[in-house]
Coordinates of C-alpha atoms in Angstrom, one line a residue:
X1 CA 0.0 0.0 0.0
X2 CA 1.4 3.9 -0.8
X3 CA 1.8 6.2 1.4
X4 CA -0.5 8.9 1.2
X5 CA -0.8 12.8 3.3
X6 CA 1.4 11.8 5.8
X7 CA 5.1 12.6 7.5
X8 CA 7.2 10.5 9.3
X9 CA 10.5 11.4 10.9
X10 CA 13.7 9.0 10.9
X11 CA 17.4 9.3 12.5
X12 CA 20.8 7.5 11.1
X13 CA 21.5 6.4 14.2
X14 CA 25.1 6.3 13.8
X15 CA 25.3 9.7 12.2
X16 CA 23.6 11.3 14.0
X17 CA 21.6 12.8 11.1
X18 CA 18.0 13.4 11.0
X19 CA 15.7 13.0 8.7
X20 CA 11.7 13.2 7.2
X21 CA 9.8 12.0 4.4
X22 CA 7.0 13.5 3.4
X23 CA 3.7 12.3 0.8
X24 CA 1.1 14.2 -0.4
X25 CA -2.2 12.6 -2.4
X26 CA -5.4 13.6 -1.6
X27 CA -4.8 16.7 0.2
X28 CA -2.5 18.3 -3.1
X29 CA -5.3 17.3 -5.4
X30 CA -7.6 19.2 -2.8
X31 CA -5.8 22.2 -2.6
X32 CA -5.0 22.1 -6.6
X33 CA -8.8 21.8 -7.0
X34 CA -9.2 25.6 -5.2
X35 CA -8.2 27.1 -8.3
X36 CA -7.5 26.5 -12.2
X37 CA -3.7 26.5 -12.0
X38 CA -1.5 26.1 -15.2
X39 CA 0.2 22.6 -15.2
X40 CA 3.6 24.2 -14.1
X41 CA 2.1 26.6 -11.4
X42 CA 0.9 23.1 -9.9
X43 CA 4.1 22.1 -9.7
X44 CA 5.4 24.4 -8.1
X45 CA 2.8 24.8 -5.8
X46 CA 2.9 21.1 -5.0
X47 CA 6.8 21.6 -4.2
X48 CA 6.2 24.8 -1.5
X49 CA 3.3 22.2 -0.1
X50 CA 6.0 19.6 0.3
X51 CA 8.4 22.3 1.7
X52 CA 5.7 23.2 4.4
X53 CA 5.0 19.7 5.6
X54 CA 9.1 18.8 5.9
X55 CA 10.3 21.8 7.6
X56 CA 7.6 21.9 10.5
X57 CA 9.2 18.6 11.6
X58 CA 12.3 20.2 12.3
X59 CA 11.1 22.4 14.9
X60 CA 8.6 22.5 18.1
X61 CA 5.7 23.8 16.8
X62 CA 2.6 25.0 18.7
X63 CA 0.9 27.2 16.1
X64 CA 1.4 27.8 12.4
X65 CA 4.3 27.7 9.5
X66 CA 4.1 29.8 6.9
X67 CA 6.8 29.8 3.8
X68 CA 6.1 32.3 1.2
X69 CA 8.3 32.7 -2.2
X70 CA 7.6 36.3 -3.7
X71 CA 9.2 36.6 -6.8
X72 CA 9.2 39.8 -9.8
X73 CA 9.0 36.8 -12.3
X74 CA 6.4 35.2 -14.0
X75 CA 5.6 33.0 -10.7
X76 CA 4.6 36.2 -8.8
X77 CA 3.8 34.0 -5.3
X78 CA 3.5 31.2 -3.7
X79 CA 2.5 30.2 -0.5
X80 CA 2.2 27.1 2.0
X81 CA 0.5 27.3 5.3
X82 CA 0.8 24.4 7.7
X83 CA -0.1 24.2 11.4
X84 CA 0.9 21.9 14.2
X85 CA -2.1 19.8 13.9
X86 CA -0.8 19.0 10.3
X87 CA -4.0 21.2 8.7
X88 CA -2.6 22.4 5.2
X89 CA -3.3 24.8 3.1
X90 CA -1.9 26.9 0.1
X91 CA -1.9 29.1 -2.9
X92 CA -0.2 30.5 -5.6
X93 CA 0.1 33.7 -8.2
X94 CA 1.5 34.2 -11.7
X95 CA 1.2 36.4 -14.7
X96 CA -1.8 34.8 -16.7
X97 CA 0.5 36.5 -19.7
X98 CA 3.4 34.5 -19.1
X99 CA 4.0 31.9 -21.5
X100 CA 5.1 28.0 -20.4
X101 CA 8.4 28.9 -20.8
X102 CA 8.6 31.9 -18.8
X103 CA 6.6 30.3 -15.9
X104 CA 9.1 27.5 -16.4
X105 CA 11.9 30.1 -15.6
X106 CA 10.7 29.9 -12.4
X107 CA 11.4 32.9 -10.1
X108 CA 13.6 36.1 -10.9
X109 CA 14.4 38.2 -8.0
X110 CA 12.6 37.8 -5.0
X111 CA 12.8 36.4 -1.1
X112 CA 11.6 33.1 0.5
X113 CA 10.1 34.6 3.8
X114 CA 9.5 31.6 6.6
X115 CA 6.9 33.0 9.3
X116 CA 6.5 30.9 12.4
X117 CA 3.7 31.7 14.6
X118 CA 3.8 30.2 18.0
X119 CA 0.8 30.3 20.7
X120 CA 1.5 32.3 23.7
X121 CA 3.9 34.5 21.9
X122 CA 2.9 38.4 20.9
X123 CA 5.6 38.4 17.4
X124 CA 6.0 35.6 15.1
X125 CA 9.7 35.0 14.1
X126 CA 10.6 35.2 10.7
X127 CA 13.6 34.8 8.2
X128 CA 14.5 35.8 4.7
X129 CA 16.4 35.1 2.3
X130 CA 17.0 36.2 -1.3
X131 CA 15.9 33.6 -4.2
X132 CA 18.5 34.9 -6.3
X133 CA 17.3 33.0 -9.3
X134 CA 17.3 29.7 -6.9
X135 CA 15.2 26.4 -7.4
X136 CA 13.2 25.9 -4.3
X137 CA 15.5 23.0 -2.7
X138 CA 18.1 25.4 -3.3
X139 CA 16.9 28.4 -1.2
X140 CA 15.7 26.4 1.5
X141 CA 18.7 24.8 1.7
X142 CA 20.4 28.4 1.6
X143 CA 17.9 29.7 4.3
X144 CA 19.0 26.7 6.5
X145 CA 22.7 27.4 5.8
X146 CA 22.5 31.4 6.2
X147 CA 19.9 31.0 9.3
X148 CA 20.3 28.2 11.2
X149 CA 23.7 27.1 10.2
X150 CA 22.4 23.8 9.8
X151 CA 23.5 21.2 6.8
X152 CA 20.2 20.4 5.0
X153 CA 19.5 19.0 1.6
X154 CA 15.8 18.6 0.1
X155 CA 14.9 16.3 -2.9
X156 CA 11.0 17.3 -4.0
X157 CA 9.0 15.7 -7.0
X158 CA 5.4 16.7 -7.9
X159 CA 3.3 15.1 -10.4
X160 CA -0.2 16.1 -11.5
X161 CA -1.5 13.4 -8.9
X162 CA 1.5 13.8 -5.8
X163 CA 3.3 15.6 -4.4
X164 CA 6.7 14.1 -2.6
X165 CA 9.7 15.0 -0.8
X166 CA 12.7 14.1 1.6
X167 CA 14.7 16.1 3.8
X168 CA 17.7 15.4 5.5
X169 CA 19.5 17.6 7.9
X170 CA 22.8 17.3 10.3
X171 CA 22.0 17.5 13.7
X172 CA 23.3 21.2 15.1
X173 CA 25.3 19.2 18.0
X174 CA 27.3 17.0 15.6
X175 CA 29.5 18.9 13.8
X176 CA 32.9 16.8 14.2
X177 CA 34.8 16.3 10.7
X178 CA 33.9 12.1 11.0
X179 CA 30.3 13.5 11.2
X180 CA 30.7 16.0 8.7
X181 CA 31.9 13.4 6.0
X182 CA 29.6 11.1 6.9
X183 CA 26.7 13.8 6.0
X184 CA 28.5 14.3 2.6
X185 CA 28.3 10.9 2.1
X186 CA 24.8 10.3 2.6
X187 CA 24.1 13.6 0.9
X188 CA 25.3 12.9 -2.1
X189 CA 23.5 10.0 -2.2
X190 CA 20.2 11.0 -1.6
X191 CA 21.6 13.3 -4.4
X192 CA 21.7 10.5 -7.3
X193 CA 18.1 9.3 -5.9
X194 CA 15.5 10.0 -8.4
X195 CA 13.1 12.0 -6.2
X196 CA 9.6 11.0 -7.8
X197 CA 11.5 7.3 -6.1
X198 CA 10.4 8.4 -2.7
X199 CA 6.6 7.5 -3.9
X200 CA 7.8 4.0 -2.4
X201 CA 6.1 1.3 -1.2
X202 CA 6.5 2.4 2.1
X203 CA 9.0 4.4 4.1
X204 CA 11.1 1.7 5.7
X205 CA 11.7 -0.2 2.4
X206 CA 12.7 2.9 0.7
X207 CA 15.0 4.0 3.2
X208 CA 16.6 0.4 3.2
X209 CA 16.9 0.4 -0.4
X210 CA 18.7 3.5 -0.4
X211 CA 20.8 3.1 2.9
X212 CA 21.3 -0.5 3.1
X213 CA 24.9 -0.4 5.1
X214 CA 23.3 1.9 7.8
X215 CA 21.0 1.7 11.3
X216 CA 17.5 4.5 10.7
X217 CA 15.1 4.6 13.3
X218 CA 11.8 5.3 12.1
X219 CA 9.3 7.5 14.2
X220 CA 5.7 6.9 13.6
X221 CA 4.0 8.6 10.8
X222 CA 1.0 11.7 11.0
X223 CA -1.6 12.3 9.0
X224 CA -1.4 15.6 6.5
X225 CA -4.8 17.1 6.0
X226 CA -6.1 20.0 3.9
X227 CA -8.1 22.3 5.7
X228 CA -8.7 26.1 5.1
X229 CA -9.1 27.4 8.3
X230 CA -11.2 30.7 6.7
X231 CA -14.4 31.4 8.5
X232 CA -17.2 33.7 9.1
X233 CA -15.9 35.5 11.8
X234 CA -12.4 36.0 9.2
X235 CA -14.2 37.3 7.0
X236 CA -16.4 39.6 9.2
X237 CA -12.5 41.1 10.6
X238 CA -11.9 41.9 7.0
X239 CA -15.0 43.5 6.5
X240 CA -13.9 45.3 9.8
X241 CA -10.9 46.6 8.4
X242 CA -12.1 48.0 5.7
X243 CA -14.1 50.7 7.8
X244 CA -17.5 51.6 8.0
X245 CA -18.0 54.1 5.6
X246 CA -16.4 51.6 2.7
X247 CA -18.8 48.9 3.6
X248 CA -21.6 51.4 3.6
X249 CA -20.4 52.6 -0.1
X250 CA -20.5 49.0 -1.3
X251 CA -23.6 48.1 -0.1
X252 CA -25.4 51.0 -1.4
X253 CA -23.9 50.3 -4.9
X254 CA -24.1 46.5 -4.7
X255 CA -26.7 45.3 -1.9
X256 CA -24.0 42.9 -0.4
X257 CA -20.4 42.6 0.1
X258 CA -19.3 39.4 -0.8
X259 CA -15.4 38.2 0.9
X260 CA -13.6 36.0 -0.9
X261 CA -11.0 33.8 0.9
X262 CA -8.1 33.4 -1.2
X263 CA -6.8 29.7 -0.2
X264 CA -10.5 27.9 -0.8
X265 CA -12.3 30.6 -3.1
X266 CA -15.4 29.9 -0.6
X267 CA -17.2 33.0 -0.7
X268 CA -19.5 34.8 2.2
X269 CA -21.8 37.0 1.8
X270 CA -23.0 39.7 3.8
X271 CA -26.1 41.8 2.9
X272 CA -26.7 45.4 5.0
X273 CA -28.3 43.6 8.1
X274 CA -25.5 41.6 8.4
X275 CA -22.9 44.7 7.4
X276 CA -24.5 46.5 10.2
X277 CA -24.4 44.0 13.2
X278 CA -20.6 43.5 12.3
X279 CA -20.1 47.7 13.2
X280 CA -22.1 47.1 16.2
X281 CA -19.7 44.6 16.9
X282 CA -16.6 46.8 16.1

């Protein structure tokens, strides 16, 4: 049986290098469904998704992830959203001139921003860096390097029905040189894997494959979900924002304000009774 929406954390236990495999199935196709993306926006898309799901393992999370890639390029934005009960969600822009190849191009200048959001805390902690014309393993893998200082390679493959990926990462205590060739080692192999290979039969058998000659404790597997997280009282906050007078405008022109949420396209509307119990609220 394949795995399907779900990540599970493993450790070389003699190398003291860490590691998690992620699978996504019915919750890409569920998040694809949101919107009519070109083929190519999907894909990338589906590797930001993947992105999302591996790097919340790394930390302690009690809240919500959020990695964003804004580029000037023909892939204007895109988005992942993941939260520490594994609800995912995410979107993405482009220039509906672009041509295939120009979307292909992938990003031109721009920043990968990773938001965390932790309960309990007023500030959310964030960190940039620029894209610089970088795949998406290749900035995350420079954020980890110019942020945490960490080792980390990603290997990502997206189809129009999956979405996969593998991360592998150094532990920050072991930084000896025996440990530090050991990582290049096993780096370079997961280098020569074929990453639409990690759609294995399962985890362990992959990683066996792969790794025959060394000891990987597996840690037992999540479930990955999509789930929007927009609701009524969202959208009534927007409304909010946008100041009394505004609403007033657009229901006199219009007769309803209707709030689009941007991951799910679900749309709320809100005719003038509704408008007004939202500024009594306010």
């Amino acid at each position: 049986m394949l795995n399907t929406d779900s990540a599970q954390k493993f450790l070389f236990e003699a190398l003291d290098v860490r590691g998690v495999i992620v699978h996504l199935t019915q919750s890409y196709q569920q998040i694809l469904k949101q919107h009519n993306y070109p083929p190519i926006v999907q894909r990338y898309l589906g590797e930001v998704l993947v992105a999302a799901a591996l790097l919340v393992e790394t930390i302690k999370l009690n809240g919500r992830m959020t990695i964003q890639f804004q580029s000037e390029g023909a892939i204007q934005l895109l988005v992942a959203q993941i939260n520490s009960e594994g609800h995912l969600r995410g979107l993405a822009q482009w220039d509906p001139d672009a041509t295939d190849e120009a979307l292909s191009g992938g990003f031109g200048k721009g920043e990968l921003v990773i938001t965390i959001f932790q309960k309990g805390f007023e500030r959310p902690m964030q960190g940039i860096v620029s894209l610089e014309n970088r795949t998406i393993s290749e900035a995350l893998t420079f954020y980890f390097l110019q942020s945490e200082q960490l080792p980390t390679t990603f290997s990502l493959a997206v189809t129009d029905q999956y979405a996969v990926g593998m991360l592998l990462q150094l532990m920050p205590e072991e930084k000896s040189d025996d440990h530090q060739k050991s990582w290049e080692l096993i780096s370079k192999r997961v280098r020569e894997i074929n990453p639409s290979e990690i759609f294995y039969d399962n985890n362990a058998s992959f990683l066996a494959y792969y790794f025959p000659d060394e000891l990987i404790r597996l840690f037992d597997a999540h479930e990955l979900i999509f789930q929007c997280g927009c609701s009524i009282e969202k959208m009534e906050n927007a409304i909010a924002v946008l100041g009394e007078a505004e609403a007033n405008l657009i229901i006199k022109e219009k007769s309803e304000i209707v709030v689009t949420c941007e991951y799910c396209n679900h749309q709320y509307g809100f005719d003038r009774e509704a408008v007004e119990a939202i500024f009594r609220k306010h």
